Amino acid sequence: MGILITTPIDAASSSNPKPNIFSLPGELRNHIWRLVCLSDGPVNVEALCLSDKQKLHQPAASFTCKQFRDEVLSIYYAETQWYLGKIGYFDKGLRLHDFNLRLARWKEMLGPYTKYLTNLSMAIDGRCYGGEDFSIPADAQYEIEAVQDGKVRFERNGTSRCKCRLKPGVERQASRDGAVLLEVMKEYSASYWEPVIEGHCPKCRLSRLETLRRSEVSHLPLWEDIVSC
């Protein structure tokens, strides 16, 4: 993912005629950027969105020149899993309102690089937002990832989730544009504004969220209204 360079930069554009990183094949430069900027696990966006932060912490290699900045950051944002936080009242959880504020601030700080996002995760504390059947665990881990053009992978604790509520064309957009993918995750969290339970979609047979009464969460741009069982 990201800007995958396949050709070397013209060495003539450098004032130094000796071999240097500009003359390396694009595939090798991409490999170098992955080594210097990618981590082994998810990156928590919390530290990146604090009110006292005026700019994002980014890999040092992205500050060398504009050409390298675009190459490095496209790989950095596309190939990192970004942990958005845990929604809940316990264990340093966030209220939904504060969660939305965090995502809005992060998106603003990312600017044009938002489009490169491909892998996002968040957690929901089912003790706070689940119904009385306790079908939603205290650590419900959601992950959404753009896996190919037109498709996204959506799971909770490693198990596929129903995507049938996504409005027509949204999944394709989310697979191509990280800004849409981020909004899909943000809107899904809105399902927890009221008590929900686990149900099963009659169309795809996968698990989904349902309510016991008429939902107050409606008119979301990307998701159809949550279903009342």
N, CA, C and O of each residue as an XYZ file, in Angstrom:
916
protein
N       0.843     -1.175      0.000
C       0.000      0.000      0.000
C       0.889      1.239      0.000
O       2.109      1.124      0.116
N       0.295      2.412     -0.128
C       1.059      3.640     -0.163
C       1.632      3.871     -1.538
O       1.230      3.219     -2.501
N       2.579      4.806     -1.639
C       3.219      5.102     -2.912
C       4.345      4.102     -3.108
O       5.418      4.262     -2.526
N       4.126      3.086     -3.907
C       5.145      2.070     -4.125
C       5.997      2.473     -5.317
O       5.551      2.380     -6.460
N       7.218      2.920     -5.059
C       8.102      3.408     -6.096
C       8.786      2.229     -6.772
O       9.291      1.331     -6.098
N       8.804      2.227     -8.096
C       9.408      1.111     -8.833
C      10.586      1.542     -9.689
O      11.245      0.691    -10.287
N      10.876      2.842     -9.769
C      11.986      3.323    -10.581
C      12.858      4.235     -9.738
O      12.356      4.940     -8.863
N      14.186      4.228     -9.996
C      15.067      5.111     -9.233
C      14.880      6.556     -9.647
O      14.480      6.839    -10.777
N      15.171      7.483     -8.723
C      15.161      8.899     -9.064
C      16.378      9.178     -9.915
O      17.445      8.624     -9.652
N      16.253     10.026    -10.934
C      17.355     10.350    -11.829
C      18.527     10.889    -11.022
O      18.410     11.925    -10.367
N      19.651     10.193    -11.067
C      20.811     10.600    -10.291
C      21.324     11.960    -10.716
O      21.992     12.647     -9.943
N      21.009     12.361    -11.968
C      21.463     13.648    -12.467
C      20.848     14.795    -11.699
O      21.377     15.907    -11.701
N      19.720     14.527    -11.033
C      19.053     15.580    -10.272
C      19.784     15.875     -8.976
O      19.473     16.863     -8.310
N      20.750     15.040     -8.598
C      21.519     15.246     -7.379
C      22.840     15.916     -7.714
O      23.451     15.623     -8.741
N      23.274     16.810     -6.849
C      24.545     17.496     -7.067
C      25.733     16.578     -6.818
O      26.855     16.898     -7.209
N      25.499     15.452     -6.178
C      26.557     14.491     -5.871
C      26.505     13.354     -6.886
O      25.554     12.573     -6.868
N      27.488     13.237     -7.765
C      27.459     12.196     -8.802
C      27.707     10.794     -8.270
O      27.489      9.815     -8.983
N      28.169     10.681     -7.004
C      28.438      9.369     -6.449
C      27.130      8.656     -6.130
O      26.105      9.309     -5.934
N      27.149      7.322     -6.075
C      25.932      6.573     -5.727
C      25.379      7.025     -4.377
O      26.127      7.200     -3.415
N      24.083      7.207     -4.321
C      23.428      7.616     -3.081
C      22.019      7.055     -3.072
O      21.622      6.347     -3.997
N      21.272      7.363     -2.042
C      19.941      6.770     -1.891
C      18.999      7.158     -3.020
O      18.060      6.422     -3.324
N      19.242      8.322     -3.652
C      18.395      8.728     -4.771
C      18.512      7.761     -5.943
O      17.561      7.584     -6.705
N      19.674      7.140     -6.088
C      19.896      6.262     -7.237
C      19.477      4.818     -6.982
O      19.557      3.983     -7.883
N      19.034      4.517     -5.769
C      18.615      3.148     -5.464
C      17.309      2.812     -6.172
O      16.477      3.695     -6.380
N      17.118      1.553     -6.544
C      15.825      1.148     -7.112
C      14.697      1.443     -6.133
O      14.881      1.380     -4.917
N      13.537      1.762     -6.674
C      12.402      2.106     -5.831
C      12.038      1.022     -4.843
O      11.694      1.315     -3.698
N      12.110     -0.246     -5.276
C      11.762     -1.351     -4.381
C      12.676     -1.385     -3.159
O      12.237     -1.701     -2.053
N      13.949     -1.057     -3.367
C      14.899     -1.068     -2.255
C      14.628      0.097     -1.309
O      14.707     -0.055     -0.090
N      14.309      1.260     -1.874
C      13.974      2.401     -1.012
C      12.734      2.086     -0.173
O      12.685      2.402      1.016
N      11.738      1.465     -0.800
C      10.535      1.091     -0.046
C      10.882      0.168      1.114
O      10.345      0.303      2.214
N      11.791     -0.775      0.855
C      12.209     -1.706      1.909
C      12.898     -0.951      3.043
O      12.678     -1.257      4.214
N      13.719      0.021      2.707
C      14.409      0.822      3.722
C      13.407      1.598      4.561
O      13.523      1.653      5.785
N      12.413      2.202      3.896
C      11.413      2.987      4.639
C      10.632      2.100      5.610
O      10.304      2.520      6.719
N      10.344      0.886      5.188
C       9.618     -0.025      6.086
C      10.461     -0.365      7.320
O       9.941     -0.460      8.431
N      11.745     -0.544      7.111
C      12.625     -0.879      8.231
C      12.716      0.257      9.243
O      12.797      0.012     10.447
N      12.704      1.491      8.762
C      12.946      2.623      9.664
C      11.672      3.235     10.236
O      11.742      3.989     11.207
N      10.501      2.928      9.655
C       9.313      3.642     10.137
C       8.175      2.748     10.628
O       7.247      3.250     11.262
N       8.214      1.451     10.359
C       7.108      0.592     10.773
C       7.419     -0.110     12.091
O       8.558     -0.498     12.348
N       6.388     -0.268     12.922
C       6.533     -0.963     14.198
C       5.900     -2.343     14.100
O       5.183     -2.637     13.144
N       6.167     -3.183     15.085
C       5.667     -4.556     15.058
C       4.186     -4.660     15.402
O       3.518     -5.592     14.955
N       3.665     -3.731     16.179
C       2.276     -3.813     16.622
C       1.506     -2.545     16.325
O       2.025     -1.633     15.681
N       0.257     -2.484     16.796
C      -0.578     -1.300     16.573
C       0.023     -0.059     17.230
O       0.719     -0.149     18.241
N      -0.256      1.084     16.642
C       0.177      2.371     17.190
C      -1.042      3.084     17.759
O      -2.037      3.274     17.059
N      -0.968      3.474     19.019
C      -2.069      4.153     19.697
C      -2.083      5.621     19.296
O      -1.077      6.314     19.446
N      -3.207      6.097     18.792
C      -3.284      7.489     18.338
C      -3.468      8.463     19.500
O      -3.371      9.675     19.305
N      -3.735      7.951     20.713
C      -4.007      8.845     21.851
C      -2.901      9.869     22.050
O      -3.169     11.063     22.185
N      -1.656      9.399     22.068
C      -0.535     10.306     22.307
C      -0.348     11.301     21.169
O       0.313     12.326     21.336
N      -0.931     10.999     20.014
C      -0.781     11.873     18.855
C      -1.824     12.975     18.827
O      -1.709     13.914     18.039
N      -2.841     12.875     19.675
C      -3.988     13.784     19.587
C      -4.211     14.599     20.853
O      -5.272     15.203     21.010
N      -3.249     14.632     21.750
C      -3.409     15.403     22.976
C      -3.535     16.886     22.656
O      -3.000     17.361     21.654
N      -4.238     17.608     23.507
C      -4.525     19.020     23.234
C      -3.269     19.874     23.150
O      -3.279     20.928     22.514
N      -2.173     19.425     23.793
C      -0.947     20.221     23.762
C      -0.077     19.900     22.552
O       0.988     20.492     22.375
N      -0.531     18.960     21.716
C       0.223     18.606     20.521
C      -0.218     19.484     19.352
O      -1.398     19.525     19.005
N       0.732     20.177     18.756
C       0.420     21.044     17.630
C       0.739     20.389     16.295
O       0.259     20.833     15.252
N       1.545     19.337     16.325
C       1.850     18.616     15.101
C       2.093     17.157     15.437
O       2.380     16.810     16.583
N       1.977     16.310     14.433
C       2.116     14.875     14.637
C       3.580     14.467     14.746
O       4.461     15.063     14.126
N       3.814     13.438     15.547
C       5.132     12.807     15.568
C       5.202     11.878     14.364
O       4.374     10.980     14.213
N       6.194     12.100     13.510
C       6.336     11.304     12.290
C       7.775     10.821     12.155
O       8.677     11.394     12.766
N       8.003      9.769     11.360
C       9.357      9.238     11.204
C      10.344     10.308     10.746
O      10.021     11.143      9.902
N      11.546     10.273     11.307
C      12.561     11.276     10.981
C      12.892     11.284      9.494
O      13.195     12.334      8.928
N      12.835     10.116      8.863
C      13.172     10.034      7.440
C      12.235     10.863      6.575
O      12.580     11.214      5.447
N      11.056     11.179      7.092
C      10.091     11.949      6.294
C      10.428     13.430      6.243
O       9.775     14.186      5.524
N      11.443     13.856      6.997
C      11.793     15.277      7.036
C      13.051     15.592      6.234
O      13.624     16.672      6.381
N      13.485     14.663      5.391
C      14.710     14.890      4.622
C      14.465     15.724      3.372
O      15.187     16.688      3.116
N      13.462     15.361      2.601
C      13.095     16.134      1.410
C      11.665     15.763      1.025
O      11.128     14.765      1.506
N      11.053     16.564      0.161
C       9.649     16.340     -0.187
C       9.438     14.974     -0.832
O       8.467     14.282     -0.527
N      10.356     14.585     -1.731
C      10.217     13.296     -2.406
C      10.181     12.154     -1.390
O       9.308     11.288     -1.446
N      11.133     12.163     -0.469
C      11.184     11.099      0.532
C      10.022     11.206      1.508
O       9.531     10.187      1.995
N       9.576     12.420      1.799
C       8.454     12.582      2.730
C       7.211     11.875      2.197
O       6.537     11.159      2.937
N       6.912     12.073      0.931
C       5.744     11.421      0.344
C       5.903      9.905      0.341
O       4.955      9.178      0.639
N       7.093      9.429      0.008
C       7.328      7.987     -0.020
C       7.204      7.384      1.382
O       6.524      6.376      1.573
N       7.864      8.005      2.353
C       7.889      7.472      3.722
C       6.506      7.490      4.354
O       6.059      6.482      4.902
N       5.821      8.636      4.283
C       4.546      8.759      4.983
C       3.440      7.940      4.337
O       2.535      7.477      5.031
N       3.495      7.753      3.027
C       2.475      6.914      2.392
C       2.585      5.477      2.890
O       1.571      4.819      3.123
N       3.812      4.989      3.052
C       4.025      3.642      3.592
C       3.696      3.603      5.084
O       3.052      2.667      5.558
N       4.136      4.611      5.812
C       3.929      4.672      7.266
C       2.451      4.616      7.625
O       2.057      3.840      8.495
N       1.634      5.425      6.971
C       0.217      5.459      7.318
C      -0.556      4.282      6.733
O      -1.532      3.824      7.329
N      -0.128      3.787      5.571
C      -0.857      2.693      4.931
C      -0.568      1.339      5.564
O      -1.444      0.474      5.580
N       0.631      1.134      6.082
C       1.026     -0.193      6.543
C       1.133     -0.307      8.067
O       1.660     -1.292      8.584
N       0.635      0.693      8.772
C       0.560      0.654     10.233
C      -0.882      0.402     10.654
O      -1.812      0.949     10.060
N      -1.067     -0.434     11.688
C      -2.405     -0.562     12.267
C      -2.551      0.502     13.350
O      -1.753      0.567     14.285
N      -3.580      1.333     13.213
C      -3.795      2.457     14.120
C      -4.890      2.112     15.117
O      -6.024      1.818     14.738
N      -4.534      2.153     16.399
C      -5.494      1.868     17.469
C      -6.137      3.178     17.910
O      -5.459      4.074     18.412
N      -7.449      3.281     17.718
C      -8.159      4.534     17.949
C      -8.521      4.760     19.409
O      -8.779      5.896     19.807
N      -8.547      3.698     20.218
C      -8.852      3.847     21.635
C      -9.967      2.924     22.080
O     -10.565      2.213     21.272
N     -10.240      2.944     23.382
C     -11.287      2.113     23.969
C     -12.415      2.992     24.486
O     -12.191      3.933     25.247
N     -13.629      2.670     24.061
C     -14.807      3.424     24.459
C     -15.435      2.749     25.673
O     -15.742      1.558     25.634
N     -15.623      3.489     26.725
C     -16.206      2.931     27.939
C     -15.955      3.835     29.128
O     -15.336      4.891     28.998
N     -16.436      3.418     30.283
C     -16.297      4.218     31.497
C     -15.157      3.759     32.382
O     -14.741      4.494     33.278
N     -14.636      2.542     32.148
C     -13.619      1.966     33.019
C     -12.287      1.844     32.288
O     -12.214      1.986     31.068
N     -11.236      1.578     33.060
C      -9.916      1.280     32.488
C      -9.470      2.330     31.479
O      -9.024      2.007     30.378
N      -9.599      3.578     31.873
C      -9.164      4.696     31.027
C      -9.927      4.740     29.706
O      -9.391      5.174     28.686
N     -11.157      4.296     29.731
C     -11.973      4.348     28.523
C     -12.430      5.765     28.216
O     -12.390      6.648     29.072
N     -12.863      5.963     26.986
C     -13.351      7.257     26.520
C     -14.862      7.228     26.381
O     -15.426      6.217     25.963
N     -15.519      8.318     26.723
C     -16.926      8.456     26.378
C     -17.006      8.633     24.860
O     -16.049      9.074     24.224
N     -18.152      8.283     24.297
C     -18.301      8.366     22.843
C     -18.026      9.769     22.320
O     -17.401      9.935     21.273
N     -18.492     10.777     23.047
C     -18.271     12.157     22.613
C     -16.778     12.468     22.524
O     -16.319     13.066     21.550
N     -16.028     12.062     23.539
C     -14.588     12.313     23.542
C     -13.877     11.494     22.468
O     -12.888     11.944     21.890
N     -14.382     10.298     22.206
C     -13.823      9.466     21.136
C     -13.971     10.169     19.791
O     -13.034     10.193     18.994
N     -15.136     10.735     19.540
C     -15.370     11.457     18.291
C     -14.471     12.681     18.179
O     -13.971     12.987     17.097
N     -14.265     13.378     19.287
C     -13.375     14.542     19.276
C     -11.944     14.124     18.954
O     -11.236     14.821     18.228
N     -11.521     12.978     19.501
C     -10.169     12.484     19.224
C      -9.991     12.207     17.736
O      -8.997     12.619     17.138
N     -10.949     11.514     17.142
C     -10.829     11.175     15.725
C     -10.846     12.420     14.855
O     -10.116     12.501     13.867
N     -11.681     13.396     15.217
C     -11.751     14.632     14.438
C     -10.417     15.377     14.485
O      -9.946     15.889     13.469
N      -9.819     15.431     15.663
C      -8.530     16.122     15.798
C      -7.442     15.376     15.038
O      -6.623     16.001     14.364
N      -7.418     14.058     15.135
C      -6.394     13.281     14.434
C      -6.527     13.453     12.930
O      -5.531     13.633     12.229
N      -7.754     13.399     12.435
C      -7.981     13.563     10.999
C      -7.519     14.932     10.528
O      -6.920     15.060      9.460
N      -7.797     15.951     11.323
C      -7.372     17.307     10.961
C      -5.852     17.403     10.911
O      -5.295     18.035     10.013
N      -5.184     16.777     11.872
C      -3.727     16.824     11.915
C      -3.099     16.000     10.791
O      -2.033     16.351     10.284
N      -3.748     14.917     10.407
C      -3.234     14.092      9.308
C      -3.307     14.819      7.976
O      -2.429     14.661      7.128
N      -4.343     15.607      7.795
C      -4.504     16.331      6.543
C      -4.607     15.394      5.353
O      -5.380     14.436      5.394
N      -3.841     15.648      4.285
C      -3.949     14.822      3.076
C      -3.501     13.381      3.259
O      -3.811     12.531      2.425
N      -2.774     13.089      4.341
C      -2.288     11.726      4.554
C      -3.363     10.800      5.115
O      -3.143      9.594      5.232
N      -4.527     11.357      5.462
C      -5.638     10.524      5.928
C      -6.006      9.478      4.883
O      -6.400      8.363      5.226
N      -5.879      9.835      3.615
C      -6.298      8.931      2.541
C      -5.513      7.625      2.523
O      -5.978      6.640      1.950
N      -4.327      7.596      3.140
C      -3.498      6.395      3.103
C      -3.874      5.363      4.160
O      -3.399      4.229      4.092
N      -4.709      5.713      5.132
C      -5.065      4.777      6.198
C      -5.739      3.533      5.627
O      -6.633      3.636      4.787
N      -5.312      2.365      6.081
C      -5.910      1.112      5.598
C      -6.279      0.143      6.716
O      -6.999     -0.825      6.470
N      -5.805      0.378      7.938
C      -6.034     -0.589      9.020
C      -6.284      0.160     10.325
O      -5.391      0.821     10.856
N      -7.510      0.048     10.835
C      -7.915      0.761     12.046
C      -8.524     -0.214     13.042
O      -9.184     -1.177     12.652
N      -8.305      0.034     14.316
C      -8.919     -0.797     15.346
C      -9.406      0.076     16.495
O      -8.906      1.181     16.708
N     -10.382     -0.435     17.228
C     -10.890      0.243     18.419
C     -11.463     -0.819     19.340
O     -11.693     -1.953     18.920
N     -11.690     -0.462     20.580
C     -12.260     -1.392     21.553
C     -13.507     -0.780     22.175
O     -13.607      0.436     22.335
N     -14.452     -1.645     22.522
C     -15.691     -1.240     23.187
C     -15.808     -2.016     24.490
O     -15.615     -3.231     24.513
N     -16.120     -1.323     25.564
C     -16.350     -1.990     26.846
C     -17.816     -2.391     26.918
O     -18.688     -1.557     27.161
N     -18.080     -3.683     26.703
C     -19.458     -4.167     26.685
C     -20.181     -4.015     28.003
O     -21.411     -4.059     28.040
N     -19.435     -3.834     29.101
C     -20.072     -3.626     30.399
C     -20.820     -2.296     30.440
O     -21.751     -2.114     31.224
N     -20.397     -1.377     29.586
C     -20.994     -0.036     29.577
C     -22.102      0.100     28.544
O     -23.075      0.820     28.771
N     -21.965     -0.581     27.415
C     -22.866     -0.326     26.303
C     -23.677     -1.532     25.867
O     -24.603     -1.389     25.069
N     -23.354     -2.716     26.372
C     -24.103     -3.902     25.990
C     -25.420     -4.008     26.735
O     -25.621     -3.353     27.757
N     -26.309     -4.828     26.221
C     -27.603     -5.057     26.858
C     -27.477     -5.986     28.050
O     -26.374     -6.366     28.445
N     -28.613     -6.345     28.613
C     -28.621     -7.156     29.826
C     -28.248     -8.616     29.573
O     -28.050     -9.377     30.521
N     -28.151     -9.011     28.304
C     -27.774    -10.401     28.027
C     -26.261    -10.617     28.125
O     -25.792    -11.753     28.051
N     -25.501     -9.537     28.290
C     -24.043     -9.605     28.439
C     -23.380    -10.345     27.271
O     -22.382    -11.043     27.452
N     -23.942    -10.184     26.084
C     -23.384    -10.862     24.911
C     -22.186    -10.119     24.330
O     -21.472    -10.661     23.487
N     -21.962     -8.888     24.773
C     -20.836     -8.105     24.279
C     -19.752     -8.096     25.350
O     -20.002     -7.644     26.467
N     -18.554     -8.584     25.037
C     -17.503     -8.690     26.055
C     -16.992     -7.331     26.513
O     -17.200     -6.313     25.852
N     -16.322     -7.340     27.655
C     -15.766     -6.095     28.197
C     -14.645     -5.559     27.324
O     -14.312     -4.375     27.390
N     -14.067     -6.422     26.512
C     -12.983     -6.001     25.630
C     -13.309     -6.432     24.203
O     -12.670     -7.325     23.647
N     -14.308     -5.784     23.628
C     -14.705     -6.086     22.251
C     -13.787     -5.319     21.305
O     -13.897     -4.100     21.180
N     -12.889     -6.028     20.644
C     -11.895     -5.413     19.779
C     -12.368     -5.457     18.328
O     -12.522     -6.528     17.742
N     -12.591     -4.290     17.771
C     -13.014     -4.185     16.377
C     -11.822     -3.805     15.509
O     -10.979     -2.997     15.901
N     -11.769     -4.398     14.334
C     -10.720     -4.056     13.378
C     -11.319     -3.990     11.982
O     -12.097     -4.854     11.580
N     -10.942     -2.955     11.260
C     -11.376     -2.824      9.872
C     -10.141     -2.566      9.017
O      -9.283     -1.760      9.376
N     -10.061     -3.252      7.893
C      -8.877     -3.151      7.044
C      -9.278     -3.213      5.577
O     -10.090     -4.047      5.177
N      -8.700     -2.319      4.782
C      -8.871     -2.376      3.337
C      -7.957     -3.471      2.803
O      -6.734     -3.333      2.846
N      -8.535     -4.549      2.302
C      -7.734     -5.708      1.904
C      -7.527     -5.791      0.396
O      -6.550     -6.383     -0.063
N      -8.425     -5.211     -0.367
C      -8.282     -5.180     -1.814
C      -9.233     -4.134     -2.360
O     -10.108     -3.645     -1.645
N      -9.061     -3.793     -3.626
C      -9.910     -2.773     -4.229
C     -11.369     -3.220     -4.192
O     -11.743     -4.204     -4.829
N     -12.174     -2.496     -3.450
C     -13.598     -2.804     -3.371
C     -14.011     -3.584     -2.148
O     -15.208     -3.766     -1.928
N     -13.063     -4.062     -1.327
C     -13.405     -4.895     -0.183
C     -12.686     -4.423      1.084
O     -11.546     -3.962      1.033
N     -13.378     -4.549      2.216
C     -12.749     -4.321      3.513
C     -13.016     -5.526      4.403
O     -14.041     -6.195      4.270
N     -12.097     -5.791      5.300
C     -12.251     -6.850      6.297
C     -12.706     -6.201      7.595
O     -12.055     -5.290      8.105
N     -13.843     -6.682      8.133
C     -14.393     -6.111      9.362
C     -14.594     -7.237     10.361
O     -15.366     -8.162     10.108
N     -13.898     -7.166     11.504
C     -13.934     -8.248     12.486
C     -14.097     -7.706     13.904
O     -13.779     -6.553     14.194
N     -14.601     -8.577     14.774
C     -14.575     -8.305     16.207
C     -13.932     -9.490     16.895
O     -14.403    -10.620     16.766
N     -12.870     -9.240     17.616
C     -12.108    -10.298     18.289
C     -11.788    -11.453     17.343
O     -11.907    -12.624     17.704
N     -11.382    -11.099     16.131
C     -10.942    -12.086     15.158
C     -12.028    -12.793     14.385
O     -11.727    -13.676     13.581
N     -13.302    -12.432     14.603
C     -14.418    -13.075     13.910
C     -15.103    -12.072     12.986
O     -15.371    -10.937     13.380
N     -15.382    -12.495     11.765
C     -15.992    -11.598     10.780
C     -17.338    -11.075     11.253
O     -18.113    -11.787     11.891
N     -17.599     -9.808     10.926
C     -18.846     -9.153     11.303
C     -19.664     -8.834     10.055
O     -19.130     -8.729      8.951
N     -20.964     -8.683     10.258
C     -21.863     -8.309      9.172
C     -21.526     -6.906      8.664
O     -21.317     -5.981      9.449
N     -21.478     -6.767      7.337
C     -21.263     -5.465      6.709
C     -22.466     -5.035      5.884
O     -22.398     -4.054      5.144
N     -23.568     -5.770      6.011
C     -24.732     -5.511      5.166
C     -25.361     -4.146      5.416
O     -26.062     -3.622      4.550
N     -25.117     -3.560      6.600
C     -25.677     -2.248      6.889
C     -24.936     -1.120      6.186
O     -25.433      0.005      6.142
N     -23.764     -1.395      5.638
C     -23.067     -0.361      4.879
C     -23.889      0.011      3.651
O     -24.362     -0.866      2.928
N     -24.057      1.289      3.419
C     -24.853      1.732      2.282
C     -24.137      1.405      0.971
O     -22.917      1.240      0.957
N     -24.886      1.310     -0.129
C     -24.298      0.927     -1.417
C     -23.101      1.803     -1.797
O     -23.159      3.030     -1.715
N     -22.037      1.156     -2.207
C     -20.851      1.867     -2.666
C     -19.872      2.268     -1.581
O     -18.738      2.639     -1.882
N     -20.290      2.199     -0.317
C     -19.424      2.663      0.775
C     -18.210      1.753      0.957
O     -17.098      2.235      1.169
N     -18.422      0.441      0.873
C     -17.293     -0.472      1.067
C     -16.211     -0.231      0.020
O     -15.023     -0.238      0.341
N     -16.614     -0.019     -1.221
C     -15.630      0.255     -2.275
C     -14.881      1.558     -1.986
O     -13.659      1.619     -2.126
N     -15.614      2.594     -1.583
C     -14.969      3.870     -1.257
C     -13.990      3.710     -0.100
O     -12.884      4.248     -0.133
N     -14.408      2.963      0.928
C     -13.558      2.779      2.105
C     -12.293      1.998      1.777
O     -11.259      2.196      2.415
N     -12.365      1.112      0.789
C     -11.190      0.331      0.405
C     -10.170      1.176     -0.345
O      -9.006      0.794     -0.466
N     -10.612      2.329     -0.850
C      -9.739      3.179     -1.659
C      -9.301      4.451     -0.951
O      -8.286      5.046     -1.312
N     -10.055      4.870      0.051
C      -9.824      6.165      0.691
C      -9.841      6.004      2.208
O     -10.871      5.661      2.789
N      -8.701      6.251      2.848
C      -8.607      6.109      4.288
C      -9.518      7.039      5.056
O      -9.925      6.720      6.173
N      -9.849      8.193      4.478
C     -10.759      9.126      5.147
C     -12.145      8.505      5.290
O     -12.807      8.681      6.313
N     -12.581      7.781      4.264
C     -13.876      7.100      4.323
C     -13.800      5.934      5.303
O     -14.738      5.706      6.067
N     -12.697      5.200      5.288
C     -12.519      4.072      6.216
C     -12.603      4.553      7.666
O     -13.231      3.907      8.505
N     -11.973      5.680      7.950
C     -12.012      6.241      9.303
C     -13.430      6.637      9.688
O     -13.846      6.428     10.827
N     -14.164      7.200      8.758
C     -15.538      7.615      9.041
C     -16.445      6.406      9.254
O     -17.359      6.456     10.077
N     -16.199      5.317      8.517
C     -16.967      4.085      8.709
C     -16.809      3.587     10.144
O     -17.789      3.209     10.786
N     -15.583      3.588     10.641
C     -15.332      3.134     12.014
C     -15.975      4.082     13.023
O     -16.568      3.639     14.006
N     -15.859      5.362     12.785
C     -16.442      6.351     13.693
C     -17.958      6.190     13.764
O     -18.535      6.213     14.851
N     -18.597      6.031     12.620
C     -20.052      5.879     12.602
C     -20.485      4.575     13.268
O     -21.522      4.530     13.929
N     -19.696      3.517     13.096
C     -20.069      2.253     13.731
C     -20.088      2.396     15.245
O     -20.934      1.804     15.916
N     -19.170      3.169     15.780
C     -19.150      3.378     17.233
C     -20.431      4.051     17.707
O     -20.810      3.905     18.869
N     -21.107      4.790     16.819
C     -22.359      5.458     17.189
C     -23.465      4.460     17.502
O     -24.458      4.817     18.137
N     -23.306      3.215     17.066
C     -24.289      2.178     17.394
C     -24.391      1.974     18.897
O     -25.399      1.470     19.393
N     -23.355      2.361     19.616
C     -23.315      2.142     21.061
C     -23.855      3.326     21.863
O     -23.665      3.398     23.077
N     -24.522      4.241     21.187
C     -25.149      5.339     21.923
C     -26.269      4.825     22.822
O     -26.668      5.500     23.770
N     -26.773      3.635     22.525
C     -27.854      3.049     23.312
C     -27.533      1.573     23.546
O     -26.674      1.024     22.855
N     -28.197      0.914     24.499
C     -27.903     -0.497     24.754
C     -28.146     -1.361     23.514
O     -29.164     -1.219     22.838
N     -27.217     -2.237     23.232
C     -27.322     -3.111     22.067
C     -27.070     -4.550     22.498
O     -26.491     -4.804     23.554
N     -27.510     -5.480     21.669
C     -27.283     -6.900     21.908
C     -26.739     -7.526     20.635
O     -26.763     -6.914     19.568
N     -26.255     -8.740     20.758
C     -25.755     -9.471     19.604
C     -26.904    -10.160     18.883
O     -27.754    -10.794     19.508
N     -26.919    -10.028     17.567
C     -27.886    -10.733     16.748
C     -27.190    -11.310     15.536
O     -25.963    -11.264     15.442
N     -27.964    -11.855     14.601
C     -27.393    -12.426     13.384
C     -28.149    -11.910     12.175
O     -29.379    -11.864     12.161
N     -27.396    -11.525     11.169
C     -27.986    -11.011      9.936
C     -28.625    -12.161      9.158
O     -27.963    -13.171      8.919
N     -29.889    -12.037      8.756
C     -30.530    -13.116      7.998
C     -29.971    -13.257      6.583
O     -30.193    -14.269      5.919
N     -29.246    -12.237      6.128
C     -28.709    -12.264      4.767
C     -27.344    -12.954      4.706
O     -27.156    -13.895      3.935
N     -26.398    -12.488      5.515
C     -25.040    -13.046      5.470
C     -24.759    -14.037      6.593
O     -23.729    -14.710      6.575
N     -25.660    -14.137      7.569
C     -25.558    -15.063      8.700
C     -24.455    -14.693      9.694
O     -24.158    -15.470     10.602
N     -23.857    -13.537      9.533
C     -22.807    -13.116     10.451
C     -23.397    -12.302     11.603
O     -24.519    -11.806     11.511
N     -22.638    -12.172     12.678
C     -23.096    -11.424     13.848
C     -23.186     -9.936     13.541
O     -22.412     -9.391     12.755
N     -24.154     -9.302     14.185
C     -24.332     -7.860     14.049
C     -24.935     -7.320     15.346
O     -25.359     -8.093     16.205
N     -24.973     -6.006     15.485
C     -25.599     -5.372     16.637
C     -27.074     -5.122     16.361
O     -27.457     -4.755     15.250
N     -27.898     -5.324     17.390
C     -29.326     -5.060     17.287
C     -29.784     -4.349     18.555
O     -29.092     -4.361     19.573
N     -30.960     -3.732     18.479
C     -31.543     -3.088     19.655
C     -32.874     -3.752     19.975
O     -33.468     -4.429     19.135
N     -33.328     -3.548     21.199
C     -34.602     -4.131     21.630
C     -35.773     -3.186     21.393
O     -36.928     -3.545     21.622
N     -35.472     -1.997     20.942
C     -36.529     -1.025     20.671
C     -36.130     -0.218     19.451
O     -35.035     -0.382     18.914
N     -37.007      0.635     19.029
C     -36.721      1.483     17.877
C     -35.455      2.298     18.143
O     -35.330      2.951     19.179
N     -34.536      2.251     17.211
C     -33.255      2.905     17.417
C     -33.369      4.421     17.317
O     -34.109      4.953     16.489
N     -32.623      5.098     18.175
C     -32.526      6.546     18.095
C     -31.351      6.975     17.220
O     -31.225      8.149     16.871
N     -30.494      6.018     16.870
C     -29.359      6.305     16.002
C     -29.818      6.142     14.560
O     -30.077      5.027     14.108
N     -29.916      7.236     13.853
C     -30.452      7.157     12.495
C     -29.810      8.213     11.609
O     -29.143      9.137     12.075
N     -30.035      8.040     10.335
C     -29.606      9.013      9.331
C     -28.086      9.211      9.300
O     -27.603     10.320      9.072
N     -27.347      8.138      9.530
C     -25.906      8.202      9.365
C     -25.575      8.156      7.881
O     -26.244      7.444      7.131
N     -24.568      8.890      7.436
C     -24.255      8.944      6.005
C     -23.822      7.614      5.398
O     -24.131      7.337      4.239
N     -23.103      6.779      6.171
C     -22.485      5.581      5.597
C     -23.155      4.272      5.995
O     -23.075      3.292      5.255
N     -23.813      4.239      7.150
C     -24.465      3.021      7.641
C     -25.975      3.186      7.643
O     -26.490      4.266      7.933
N     -26.688      2.104      7.315
C     -28.139      2.091      7.496
C     -28.447      2.077      8.989
O     -27.584      1.743      9.801
N     -29.670      2.436      9.349
C     -30.066      2.461     10.754
C     -29.883      1.082     11.384
O     -30.112      0.057     10.742
N     -29.474      1.072     12.631
C     -29.306     -0.184     13.351
C     -30.654     -0.895     13.455
O     -31.693     -0.252     13.611
N     -30.630     -2.209     13.370
C     -31.854     -3.001     13.289
C     -32.425     -3.266     14.674
O     -31.683     -3.559     15.611
N     -33.748     -3.164     14.801
C     -34.431     -3.562     16.032
C     -34.878     -5.008     15.894
O     -35.528     -5.369     14.913
N     -34.533     -5.834     16.870
C     -34.890     -7.255     16.770
C     -36.317     -7.480     17.258
O     -36.801     -8.612     17.252
